[in-house]
PDB file of C-alpha atoms and ligand atoms in Angstrom:
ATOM      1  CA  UNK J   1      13.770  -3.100  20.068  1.00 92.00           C
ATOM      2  CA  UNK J   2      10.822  -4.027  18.932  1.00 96.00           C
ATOM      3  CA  UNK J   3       9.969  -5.142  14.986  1.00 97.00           C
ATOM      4  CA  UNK J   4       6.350  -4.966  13.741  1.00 97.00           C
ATOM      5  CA  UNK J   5       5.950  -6.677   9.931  1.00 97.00           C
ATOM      6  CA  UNK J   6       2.927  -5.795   8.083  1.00 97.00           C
ATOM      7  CA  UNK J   7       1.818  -6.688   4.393  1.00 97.00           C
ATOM      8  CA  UNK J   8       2.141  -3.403   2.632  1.00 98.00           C
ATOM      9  CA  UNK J   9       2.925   0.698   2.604  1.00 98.00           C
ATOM     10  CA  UNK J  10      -0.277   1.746   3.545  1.00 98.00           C
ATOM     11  CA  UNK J  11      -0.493  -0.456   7.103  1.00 98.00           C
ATOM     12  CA  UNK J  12       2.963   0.050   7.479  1.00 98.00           C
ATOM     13  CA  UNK J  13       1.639   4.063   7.411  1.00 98.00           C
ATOM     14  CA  UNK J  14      -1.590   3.554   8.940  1.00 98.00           C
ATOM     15  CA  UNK J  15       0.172   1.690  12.478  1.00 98.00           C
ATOM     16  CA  UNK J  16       2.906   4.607  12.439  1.00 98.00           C
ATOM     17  CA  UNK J  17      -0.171   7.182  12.297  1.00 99.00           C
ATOM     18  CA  UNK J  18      -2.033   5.290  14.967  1.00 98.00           C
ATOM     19  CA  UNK J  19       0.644   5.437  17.703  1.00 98.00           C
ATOM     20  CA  UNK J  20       1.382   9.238  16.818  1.00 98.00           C
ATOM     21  CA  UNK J  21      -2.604   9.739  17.489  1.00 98.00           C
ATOM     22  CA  UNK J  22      -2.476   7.525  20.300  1.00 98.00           C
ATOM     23  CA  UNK J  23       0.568  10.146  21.484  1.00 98.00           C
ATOM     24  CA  UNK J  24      -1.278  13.103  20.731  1.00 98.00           C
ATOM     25  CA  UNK J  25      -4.996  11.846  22.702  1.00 98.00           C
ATOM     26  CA  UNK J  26      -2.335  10.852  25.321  1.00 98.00           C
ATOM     27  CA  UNK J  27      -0.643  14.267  25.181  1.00 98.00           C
ATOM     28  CA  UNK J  28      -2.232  17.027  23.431  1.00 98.00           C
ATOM     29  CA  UNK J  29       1.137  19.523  23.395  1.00 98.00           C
ATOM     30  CA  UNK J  30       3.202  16.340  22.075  1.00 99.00           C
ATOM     31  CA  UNK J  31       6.523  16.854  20.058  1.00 99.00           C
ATOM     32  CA  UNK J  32       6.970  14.920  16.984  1.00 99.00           C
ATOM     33  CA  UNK J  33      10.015  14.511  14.915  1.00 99.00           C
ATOM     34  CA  UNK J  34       8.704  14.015  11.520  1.00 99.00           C
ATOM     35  CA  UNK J  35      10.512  13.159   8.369  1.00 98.00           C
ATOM     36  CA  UNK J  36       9.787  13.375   4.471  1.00 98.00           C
ATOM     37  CA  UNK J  37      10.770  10.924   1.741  1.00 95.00           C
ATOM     38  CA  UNK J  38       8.216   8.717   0.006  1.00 95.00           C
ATOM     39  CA  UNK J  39       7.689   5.686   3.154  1.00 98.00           C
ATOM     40  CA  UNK J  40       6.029   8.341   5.108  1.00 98.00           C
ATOM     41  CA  UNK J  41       3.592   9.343   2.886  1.00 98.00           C
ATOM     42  CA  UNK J  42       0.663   7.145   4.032  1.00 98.00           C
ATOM     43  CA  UNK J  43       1.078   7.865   7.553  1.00 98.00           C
ATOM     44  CA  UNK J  44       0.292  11.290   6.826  1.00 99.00           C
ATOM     45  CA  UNK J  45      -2.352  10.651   4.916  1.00 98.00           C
ATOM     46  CA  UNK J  46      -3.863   8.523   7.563  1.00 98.00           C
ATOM     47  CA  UNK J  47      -3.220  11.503  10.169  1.00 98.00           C
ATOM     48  CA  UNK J  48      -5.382  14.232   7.791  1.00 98.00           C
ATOM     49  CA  UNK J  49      -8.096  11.491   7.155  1.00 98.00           C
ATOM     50  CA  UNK J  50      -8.137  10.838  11.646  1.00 98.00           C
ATOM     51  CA  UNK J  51      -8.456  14.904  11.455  1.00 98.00           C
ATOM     52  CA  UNK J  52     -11.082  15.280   9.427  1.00 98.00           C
ATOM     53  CA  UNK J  53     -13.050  12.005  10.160  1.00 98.00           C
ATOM     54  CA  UNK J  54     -12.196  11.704  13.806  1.00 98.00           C
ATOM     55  CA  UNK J  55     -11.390  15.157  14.655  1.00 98.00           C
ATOM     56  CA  UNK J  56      -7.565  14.622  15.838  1.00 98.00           C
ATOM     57  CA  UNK J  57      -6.634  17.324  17.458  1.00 98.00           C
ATOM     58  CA  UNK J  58      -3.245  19.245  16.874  1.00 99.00           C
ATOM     59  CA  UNK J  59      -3.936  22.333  17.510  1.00 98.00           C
ATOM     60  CA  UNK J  60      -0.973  22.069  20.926  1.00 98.00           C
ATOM     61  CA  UNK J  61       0.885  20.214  18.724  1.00 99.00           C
ATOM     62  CA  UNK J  62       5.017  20.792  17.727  1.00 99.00           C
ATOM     63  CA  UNK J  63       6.874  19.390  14.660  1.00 99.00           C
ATOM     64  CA  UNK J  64      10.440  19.108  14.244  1.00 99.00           C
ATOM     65  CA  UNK J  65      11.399  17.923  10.589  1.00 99.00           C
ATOM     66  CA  UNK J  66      14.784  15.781  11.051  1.00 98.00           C
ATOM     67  CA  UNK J  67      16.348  17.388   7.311  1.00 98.00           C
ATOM     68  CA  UNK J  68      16.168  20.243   4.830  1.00 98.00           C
ATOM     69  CA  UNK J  69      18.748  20.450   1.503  1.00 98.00           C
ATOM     70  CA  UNK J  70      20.986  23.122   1.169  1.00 98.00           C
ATOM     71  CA  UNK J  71      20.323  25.599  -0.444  1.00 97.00           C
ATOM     72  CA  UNK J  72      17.117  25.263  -1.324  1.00 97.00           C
ATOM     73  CA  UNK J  73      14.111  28.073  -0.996  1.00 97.00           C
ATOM     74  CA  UNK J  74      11.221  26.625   1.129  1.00 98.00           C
ATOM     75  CA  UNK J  75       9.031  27.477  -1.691  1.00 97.00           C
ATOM     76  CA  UNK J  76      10.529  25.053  -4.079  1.00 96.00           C
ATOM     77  CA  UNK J  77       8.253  22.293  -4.987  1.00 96.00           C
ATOM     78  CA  UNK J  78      10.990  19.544  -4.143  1.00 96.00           C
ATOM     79  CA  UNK J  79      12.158  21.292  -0.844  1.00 97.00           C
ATOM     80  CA  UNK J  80      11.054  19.145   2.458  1.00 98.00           C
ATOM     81  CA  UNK J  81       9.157  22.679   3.730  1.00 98.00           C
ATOM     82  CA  UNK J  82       6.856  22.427   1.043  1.00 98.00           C
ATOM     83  CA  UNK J  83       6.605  18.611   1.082  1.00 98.00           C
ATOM     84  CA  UNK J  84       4.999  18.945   4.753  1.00 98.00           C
ATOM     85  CA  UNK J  85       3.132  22.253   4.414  1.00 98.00           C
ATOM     86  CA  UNK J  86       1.345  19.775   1.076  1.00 98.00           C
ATOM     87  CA  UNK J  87       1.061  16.792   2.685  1.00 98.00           C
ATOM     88  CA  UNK J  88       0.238  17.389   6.455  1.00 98.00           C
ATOM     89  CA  UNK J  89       0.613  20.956   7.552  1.00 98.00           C
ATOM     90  CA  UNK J  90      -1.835  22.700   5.467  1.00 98.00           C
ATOM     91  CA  UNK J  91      -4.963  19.701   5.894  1.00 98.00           C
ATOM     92  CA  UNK J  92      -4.564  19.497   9.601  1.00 98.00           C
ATOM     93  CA  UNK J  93      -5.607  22.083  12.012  1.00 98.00           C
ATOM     94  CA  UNK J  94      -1.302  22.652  13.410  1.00 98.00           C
ATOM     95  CA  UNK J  95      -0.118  26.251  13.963  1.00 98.00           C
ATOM     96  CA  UNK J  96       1.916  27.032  11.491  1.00 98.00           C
ATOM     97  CA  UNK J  97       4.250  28.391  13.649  1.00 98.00           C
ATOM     98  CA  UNK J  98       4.961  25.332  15.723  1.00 98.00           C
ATOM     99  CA  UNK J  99       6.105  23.521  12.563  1.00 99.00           C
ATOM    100  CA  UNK J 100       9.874  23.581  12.526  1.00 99.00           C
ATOM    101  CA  UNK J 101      11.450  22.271   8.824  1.00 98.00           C
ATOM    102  CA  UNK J 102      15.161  23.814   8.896  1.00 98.00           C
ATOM    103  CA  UNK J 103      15.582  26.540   6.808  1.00 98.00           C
ATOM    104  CA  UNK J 104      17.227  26.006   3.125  1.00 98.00           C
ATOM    105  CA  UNK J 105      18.338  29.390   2.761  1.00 98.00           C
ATOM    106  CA  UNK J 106      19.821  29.929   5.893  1.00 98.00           C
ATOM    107  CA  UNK J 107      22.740  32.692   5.428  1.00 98.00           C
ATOM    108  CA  UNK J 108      25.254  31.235   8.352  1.00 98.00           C
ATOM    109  CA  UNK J 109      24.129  26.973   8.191  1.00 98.00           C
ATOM    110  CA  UNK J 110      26.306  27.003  11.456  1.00 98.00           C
ATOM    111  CA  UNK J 111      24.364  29.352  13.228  1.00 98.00           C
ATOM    112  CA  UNK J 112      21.296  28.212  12.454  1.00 98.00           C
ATOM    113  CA  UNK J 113      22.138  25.167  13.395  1.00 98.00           C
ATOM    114  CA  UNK J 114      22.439  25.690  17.418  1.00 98.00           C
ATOM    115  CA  UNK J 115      18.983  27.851  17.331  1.00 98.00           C
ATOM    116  CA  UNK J 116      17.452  24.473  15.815  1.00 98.00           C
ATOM    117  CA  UNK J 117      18.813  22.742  18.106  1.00 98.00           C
ATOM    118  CA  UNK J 118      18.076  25.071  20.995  1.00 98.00           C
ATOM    119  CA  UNK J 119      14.383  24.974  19.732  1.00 98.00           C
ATOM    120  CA  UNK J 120      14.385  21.385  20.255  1.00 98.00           C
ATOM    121  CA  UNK J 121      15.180  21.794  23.286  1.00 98.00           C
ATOM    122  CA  UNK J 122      13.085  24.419  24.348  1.00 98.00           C
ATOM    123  CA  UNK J 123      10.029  22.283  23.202  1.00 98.00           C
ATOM    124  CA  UNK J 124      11.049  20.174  25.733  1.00 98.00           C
ATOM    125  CA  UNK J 125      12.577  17.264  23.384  1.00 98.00           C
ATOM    126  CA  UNK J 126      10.957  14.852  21.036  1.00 99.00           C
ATOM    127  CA  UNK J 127       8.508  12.681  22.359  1.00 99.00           C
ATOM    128  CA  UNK J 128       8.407  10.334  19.146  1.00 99.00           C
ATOM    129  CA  UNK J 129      10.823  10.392  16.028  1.00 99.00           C
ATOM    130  CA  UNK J 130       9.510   9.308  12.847  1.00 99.00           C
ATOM    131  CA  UNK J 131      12.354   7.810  10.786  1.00 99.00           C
ATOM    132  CA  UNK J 132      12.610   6.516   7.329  1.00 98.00           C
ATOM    133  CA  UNK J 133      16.104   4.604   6.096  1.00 98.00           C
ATOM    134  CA  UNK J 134      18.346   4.911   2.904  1.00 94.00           C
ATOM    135  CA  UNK J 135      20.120   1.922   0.692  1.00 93.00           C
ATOM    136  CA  UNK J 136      22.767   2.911   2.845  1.00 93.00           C
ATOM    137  CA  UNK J 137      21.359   2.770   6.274  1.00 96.00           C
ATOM    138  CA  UNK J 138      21.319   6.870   6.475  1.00 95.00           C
ATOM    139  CA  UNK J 139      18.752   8.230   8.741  1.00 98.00           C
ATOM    140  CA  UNK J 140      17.731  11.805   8.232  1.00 98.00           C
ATOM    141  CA  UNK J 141      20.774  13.228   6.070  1.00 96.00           C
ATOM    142  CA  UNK J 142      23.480  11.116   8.655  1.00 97.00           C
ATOM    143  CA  UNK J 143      25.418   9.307   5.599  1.00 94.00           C
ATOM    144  CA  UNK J 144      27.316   6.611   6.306  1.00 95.00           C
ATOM    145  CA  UNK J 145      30.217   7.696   8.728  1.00 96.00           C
ATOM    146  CA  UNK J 146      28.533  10.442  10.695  1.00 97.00           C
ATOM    147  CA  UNK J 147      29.302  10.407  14.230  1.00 98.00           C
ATOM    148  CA  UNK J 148      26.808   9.101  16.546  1.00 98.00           C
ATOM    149  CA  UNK J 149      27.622  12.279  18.601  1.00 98.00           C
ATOM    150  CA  UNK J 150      26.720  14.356  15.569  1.00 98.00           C
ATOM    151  CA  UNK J 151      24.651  17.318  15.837  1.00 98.00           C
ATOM    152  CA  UNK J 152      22.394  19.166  13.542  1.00 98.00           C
ATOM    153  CA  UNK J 153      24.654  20.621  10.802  1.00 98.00           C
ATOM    154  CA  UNK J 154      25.298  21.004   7.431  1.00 98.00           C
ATOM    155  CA  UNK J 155      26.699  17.822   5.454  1.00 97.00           C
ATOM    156  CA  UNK J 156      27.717  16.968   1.825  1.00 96.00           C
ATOM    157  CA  UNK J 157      25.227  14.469   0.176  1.00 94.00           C
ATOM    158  CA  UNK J 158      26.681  11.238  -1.238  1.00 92.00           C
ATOM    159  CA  UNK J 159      26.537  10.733  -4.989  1.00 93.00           C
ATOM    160  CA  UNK J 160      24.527   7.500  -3.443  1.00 88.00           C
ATOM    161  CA  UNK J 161      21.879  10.030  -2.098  1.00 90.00           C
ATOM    162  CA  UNK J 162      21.524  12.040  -4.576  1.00 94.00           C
ATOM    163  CA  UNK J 163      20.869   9.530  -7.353  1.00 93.00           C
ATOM    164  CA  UNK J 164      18.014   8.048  -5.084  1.00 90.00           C
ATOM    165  CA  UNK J 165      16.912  11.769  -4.547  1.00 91.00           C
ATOM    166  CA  UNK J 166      17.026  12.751  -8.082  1.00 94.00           C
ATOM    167  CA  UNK J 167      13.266  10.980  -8.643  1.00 91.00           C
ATOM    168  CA  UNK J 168      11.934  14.019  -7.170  1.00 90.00           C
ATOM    169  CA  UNK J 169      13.586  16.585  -9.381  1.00 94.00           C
ATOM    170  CA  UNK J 170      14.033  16.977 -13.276  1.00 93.00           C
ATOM    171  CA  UNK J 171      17.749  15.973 -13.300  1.00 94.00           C
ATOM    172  CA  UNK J 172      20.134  14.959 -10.778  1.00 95.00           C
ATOM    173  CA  UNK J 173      22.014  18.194 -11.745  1.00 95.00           C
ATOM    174  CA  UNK J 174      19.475  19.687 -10.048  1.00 95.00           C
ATOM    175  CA  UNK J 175      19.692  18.127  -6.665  1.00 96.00           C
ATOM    176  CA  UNK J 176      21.277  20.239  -3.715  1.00 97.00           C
ATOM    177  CA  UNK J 177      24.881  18.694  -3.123  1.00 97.00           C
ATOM    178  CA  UNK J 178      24.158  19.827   0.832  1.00 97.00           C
ATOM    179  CA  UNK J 179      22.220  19.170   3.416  1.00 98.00           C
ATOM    180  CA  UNK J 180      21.149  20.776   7.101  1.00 98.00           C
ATOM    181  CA  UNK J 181      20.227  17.695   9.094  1.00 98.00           C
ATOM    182  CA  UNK J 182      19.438  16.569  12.571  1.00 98.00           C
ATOM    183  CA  UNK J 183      22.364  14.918  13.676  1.00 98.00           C
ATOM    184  CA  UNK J 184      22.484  11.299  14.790  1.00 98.00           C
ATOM    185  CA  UNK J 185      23.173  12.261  18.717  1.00 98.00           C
ATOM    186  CA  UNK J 186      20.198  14.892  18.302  1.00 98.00           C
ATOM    187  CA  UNK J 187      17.958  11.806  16.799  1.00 98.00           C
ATOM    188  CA  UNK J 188      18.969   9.285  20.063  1.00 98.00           C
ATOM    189  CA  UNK J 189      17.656  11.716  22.345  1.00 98.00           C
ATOM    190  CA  UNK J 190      14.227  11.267  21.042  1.00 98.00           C
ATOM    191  CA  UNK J 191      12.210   9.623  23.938  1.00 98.00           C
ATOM    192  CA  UNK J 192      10.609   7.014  21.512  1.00 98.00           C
ATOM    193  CA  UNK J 193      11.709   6.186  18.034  1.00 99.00           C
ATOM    194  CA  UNK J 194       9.903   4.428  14.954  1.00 99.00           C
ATOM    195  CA  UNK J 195      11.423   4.064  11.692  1.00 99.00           C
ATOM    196  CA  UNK J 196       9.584   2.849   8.633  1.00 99.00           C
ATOM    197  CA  UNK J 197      10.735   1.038   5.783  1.00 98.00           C
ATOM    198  CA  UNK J 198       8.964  -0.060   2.956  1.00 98.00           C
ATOM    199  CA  UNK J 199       9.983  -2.322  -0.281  1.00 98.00           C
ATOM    200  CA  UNK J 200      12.572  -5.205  -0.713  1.00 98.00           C
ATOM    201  CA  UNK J 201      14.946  -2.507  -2.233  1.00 97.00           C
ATOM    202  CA  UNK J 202      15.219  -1.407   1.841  1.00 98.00           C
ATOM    203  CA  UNK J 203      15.826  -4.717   2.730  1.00 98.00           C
ATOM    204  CA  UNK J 204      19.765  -4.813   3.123  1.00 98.00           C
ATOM    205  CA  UNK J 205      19.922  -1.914   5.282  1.00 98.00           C
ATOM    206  CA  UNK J 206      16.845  -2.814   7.443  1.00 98.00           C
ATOM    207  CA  UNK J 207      18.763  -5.949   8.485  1.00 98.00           C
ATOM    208  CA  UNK J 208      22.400  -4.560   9.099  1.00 98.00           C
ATOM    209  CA  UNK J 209      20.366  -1.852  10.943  1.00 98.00           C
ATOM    210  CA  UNK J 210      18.435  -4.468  13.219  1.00 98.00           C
ATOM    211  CA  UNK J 211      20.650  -7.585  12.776  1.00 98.00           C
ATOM    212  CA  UNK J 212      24.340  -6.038  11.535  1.00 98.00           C
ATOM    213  CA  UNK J 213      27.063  -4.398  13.829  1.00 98.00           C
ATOM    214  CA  UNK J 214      26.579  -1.354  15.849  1.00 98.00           C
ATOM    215  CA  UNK J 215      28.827   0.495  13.248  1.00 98.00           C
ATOM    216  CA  UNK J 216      28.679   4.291  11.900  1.00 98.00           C
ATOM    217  CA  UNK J 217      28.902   2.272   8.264  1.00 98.00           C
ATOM    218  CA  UNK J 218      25.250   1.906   8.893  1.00 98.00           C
ATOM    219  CA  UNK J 219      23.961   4.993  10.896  1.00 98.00           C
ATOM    220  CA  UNK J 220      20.793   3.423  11.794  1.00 98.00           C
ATOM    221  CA  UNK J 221      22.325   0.247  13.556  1.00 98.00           C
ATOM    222  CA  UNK J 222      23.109   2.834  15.924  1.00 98.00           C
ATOM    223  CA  UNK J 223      19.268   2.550  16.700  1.00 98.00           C
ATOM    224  CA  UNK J 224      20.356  -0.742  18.698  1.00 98.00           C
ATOM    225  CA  UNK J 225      21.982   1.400  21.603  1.00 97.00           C
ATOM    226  CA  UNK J 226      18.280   3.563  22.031  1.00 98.00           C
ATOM    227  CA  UNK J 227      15.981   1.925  24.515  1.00 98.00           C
ATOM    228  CA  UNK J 228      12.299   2.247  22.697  1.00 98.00           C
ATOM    229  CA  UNK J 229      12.684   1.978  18.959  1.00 98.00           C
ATOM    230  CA  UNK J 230      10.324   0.270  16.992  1.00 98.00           C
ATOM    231  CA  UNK J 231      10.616  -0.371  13.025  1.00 98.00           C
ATOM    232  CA  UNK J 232       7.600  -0.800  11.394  1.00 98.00           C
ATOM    233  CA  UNK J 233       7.770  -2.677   8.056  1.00 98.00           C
ATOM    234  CA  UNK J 234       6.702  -4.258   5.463  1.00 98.00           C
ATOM    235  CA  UNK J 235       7.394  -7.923   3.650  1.00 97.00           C
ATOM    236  CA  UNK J 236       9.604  -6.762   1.381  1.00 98.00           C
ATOM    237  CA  UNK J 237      12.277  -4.400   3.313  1.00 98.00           C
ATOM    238  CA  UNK J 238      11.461  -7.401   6.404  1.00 98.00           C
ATOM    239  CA  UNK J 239      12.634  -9.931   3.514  1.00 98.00           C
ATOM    240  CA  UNK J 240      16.046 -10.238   5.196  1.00 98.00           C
ATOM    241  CA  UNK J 241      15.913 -10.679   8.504  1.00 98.00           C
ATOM    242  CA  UNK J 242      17.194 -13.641   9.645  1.00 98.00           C
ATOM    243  CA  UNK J 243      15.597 -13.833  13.133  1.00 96.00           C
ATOM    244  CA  UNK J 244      12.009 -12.357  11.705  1.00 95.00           C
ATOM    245  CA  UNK J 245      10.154 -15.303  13.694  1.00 95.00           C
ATOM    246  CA  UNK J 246      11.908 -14.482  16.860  1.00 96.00           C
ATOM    247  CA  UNK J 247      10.251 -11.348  16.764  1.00 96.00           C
ATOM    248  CA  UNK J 248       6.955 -12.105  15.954  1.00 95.00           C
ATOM    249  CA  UNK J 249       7.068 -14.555  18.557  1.00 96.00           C
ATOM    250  CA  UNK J 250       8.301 -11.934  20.910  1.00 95.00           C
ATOM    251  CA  UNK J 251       5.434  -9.622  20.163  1.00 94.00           C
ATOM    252  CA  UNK J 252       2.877 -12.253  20.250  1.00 95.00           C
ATOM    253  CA  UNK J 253       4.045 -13.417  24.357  1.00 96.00           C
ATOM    254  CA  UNK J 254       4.466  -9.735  25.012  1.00 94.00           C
ATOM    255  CA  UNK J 255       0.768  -8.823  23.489  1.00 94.00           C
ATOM    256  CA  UNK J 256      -0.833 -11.901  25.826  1.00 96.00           C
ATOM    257  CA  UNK J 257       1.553 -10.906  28.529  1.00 96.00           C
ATOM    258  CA  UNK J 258      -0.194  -7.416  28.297  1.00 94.00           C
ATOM    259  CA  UNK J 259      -3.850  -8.770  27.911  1.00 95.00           C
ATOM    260  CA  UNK J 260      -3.865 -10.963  30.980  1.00 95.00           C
ATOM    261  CA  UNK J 261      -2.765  -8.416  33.088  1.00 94.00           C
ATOM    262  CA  UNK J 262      -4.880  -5.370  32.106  1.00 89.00           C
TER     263      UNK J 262
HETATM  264  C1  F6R M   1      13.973  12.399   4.867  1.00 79.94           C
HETATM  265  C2  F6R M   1      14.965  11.535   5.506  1.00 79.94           C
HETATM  266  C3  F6R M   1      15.644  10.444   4.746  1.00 79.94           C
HETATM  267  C4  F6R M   1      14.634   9.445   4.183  1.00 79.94           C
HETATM  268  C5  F6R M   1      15.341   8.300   3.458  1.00 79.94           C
HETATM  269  C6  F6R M   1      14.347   7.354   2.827  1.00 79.94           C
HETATM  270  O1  F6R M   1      13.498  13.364   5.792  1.00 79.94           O
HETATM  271  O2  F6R M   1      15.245  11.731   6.651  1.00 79.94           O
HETATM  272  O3  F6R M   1      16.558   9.801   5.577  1.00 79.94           O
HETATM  273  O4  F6R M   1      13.876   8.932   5.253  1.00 79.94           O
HETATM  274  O5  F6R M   1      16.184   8.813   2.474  1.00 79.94           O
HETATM  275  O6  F6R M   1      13.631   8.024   1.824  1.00 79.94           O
HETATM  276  P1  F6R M   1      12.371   7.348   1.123  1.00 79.94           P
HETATM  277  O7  F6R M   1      11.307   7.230   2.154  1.00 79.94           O
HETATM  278  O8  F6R M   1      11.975   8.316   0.026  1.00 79.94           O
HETATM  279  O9  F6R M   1      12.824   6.034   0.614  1.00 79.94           O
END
């Protein structure tokens, strides 16, 4: 596991953009699990300014989005299909139809579920997952207590959830009380993963993710059992760890480790 601090949001963005573009140079047809919430927002905005300043190319490129609520139409202003069509999709040069977001108004959830799963699978897996983290260590829509064998499905929000959600909309009444979600087993299959986390109020659940028990309490501590994960953060959610100079002292051996023999 590796942990990269970095002084704000936007590098925190900015690193997770450069090793998706270093992925897609690398391999043009790439598949990218992507998520939505406000820590990713720079990194996208990072990958439409490498498109249109440095011509990144995505035109082989696939998306899977890890979550969706339930039910919610994709033309909704607060849904996670519109999110990614505004903030990425439409200012990059992606077909359309390679951009999977899981559908809010799916009429059997259960269903639908499989054939998402089944396109994963037919991409040929997910090269990297982007993650971001809740208060509660959820990743994706995998509350606390999800099975790490858990699939993509449809799951009840907490009330914790939705009163962190309920920013986005006019009032909490109006958040979705479900959710269709990549499931935790469906996220460890992901060759690489990166999860970002920005601000001290992410600070508790960054360290029982990195530091804590491997417990389903904390669905992203089960991020210790995947063999390439990198978290990407910034002071504030880093402002917790208790072996933060470990780490940096890791990366620094690793990075002269690297130099001498390329
Ligand atoms: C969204 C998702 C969620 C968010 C998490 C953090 O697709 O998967 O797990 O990553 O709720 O949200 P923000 O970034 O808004 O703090």
């Amino acid at each position: 596991m590796e942990v990269i601090v970095l002084k704000d949001a936007e590098s925190v963005g900015k690193e997770a953009a450069r090793m998706i573009a270093e992925l897609i140079r690398r391999k043009p047809n790439a598949v990218l699990g992507l998520a939505t919430g406000s820590t990713p927002e720079p990194c996208y905005a990072e990958l439409v300014r490498m498109h249109k300043e440095e011509g990144l190319d995505f035109s082989q490129v696939t998306t899977f989005n890890l979550d969706e609520y339930y039910p919610i139409d994709p033309r909704h202003e607060q849904s996670y299909r519109y999110y990614m069509d505004t903030k990425l999709f439409n200012h990059i040069n992606i077909n359309k139809a390679n951009t999977y977001v899981p559908y809010g108004l799916a009429p059997d959830p259960d269903e639908y579920c499989c054939w998402y799963e089944e396109q994963i699978k037919r991409a040929g897996g997910i090269d990297l997952q982007i993650l971001g983290i809740g208060h509660n260590g959820h990743i994706a829509f995998n509350e606390p207590g999800s099975s790490f064998a858990s699939r993509t499905r449809l799951i009840v929000l907490t009330a914790e959830t939705i009163k962190a959600n309920s920013r986005f909309f006019e009032r909490e009444e109006d958040v979705p009380r479900y959710a269709l979600t990549m499931g935790m087993g469906t996220i460890l299959e992901a060759r690489k993963i990166v999860l970002l986390a920005t601000g001290e109020g992410k600070a508790d659940a960054v360290a029982a993710a990195i530091e804590g028990p491997i417990t389903t309490m904390c669905p992203a501590s089960a991020l210790q059992l995947h063999p390439d994960v990198t978290f990407i953060l910034d002071e504030g959610a880093a402002s917790k760890l208790k072996r933060r100079d470990y780490y940096e002292h890791c990366r620094k051996l690793l990075s002269e480790l690297k130099m001498k023999r390329a």
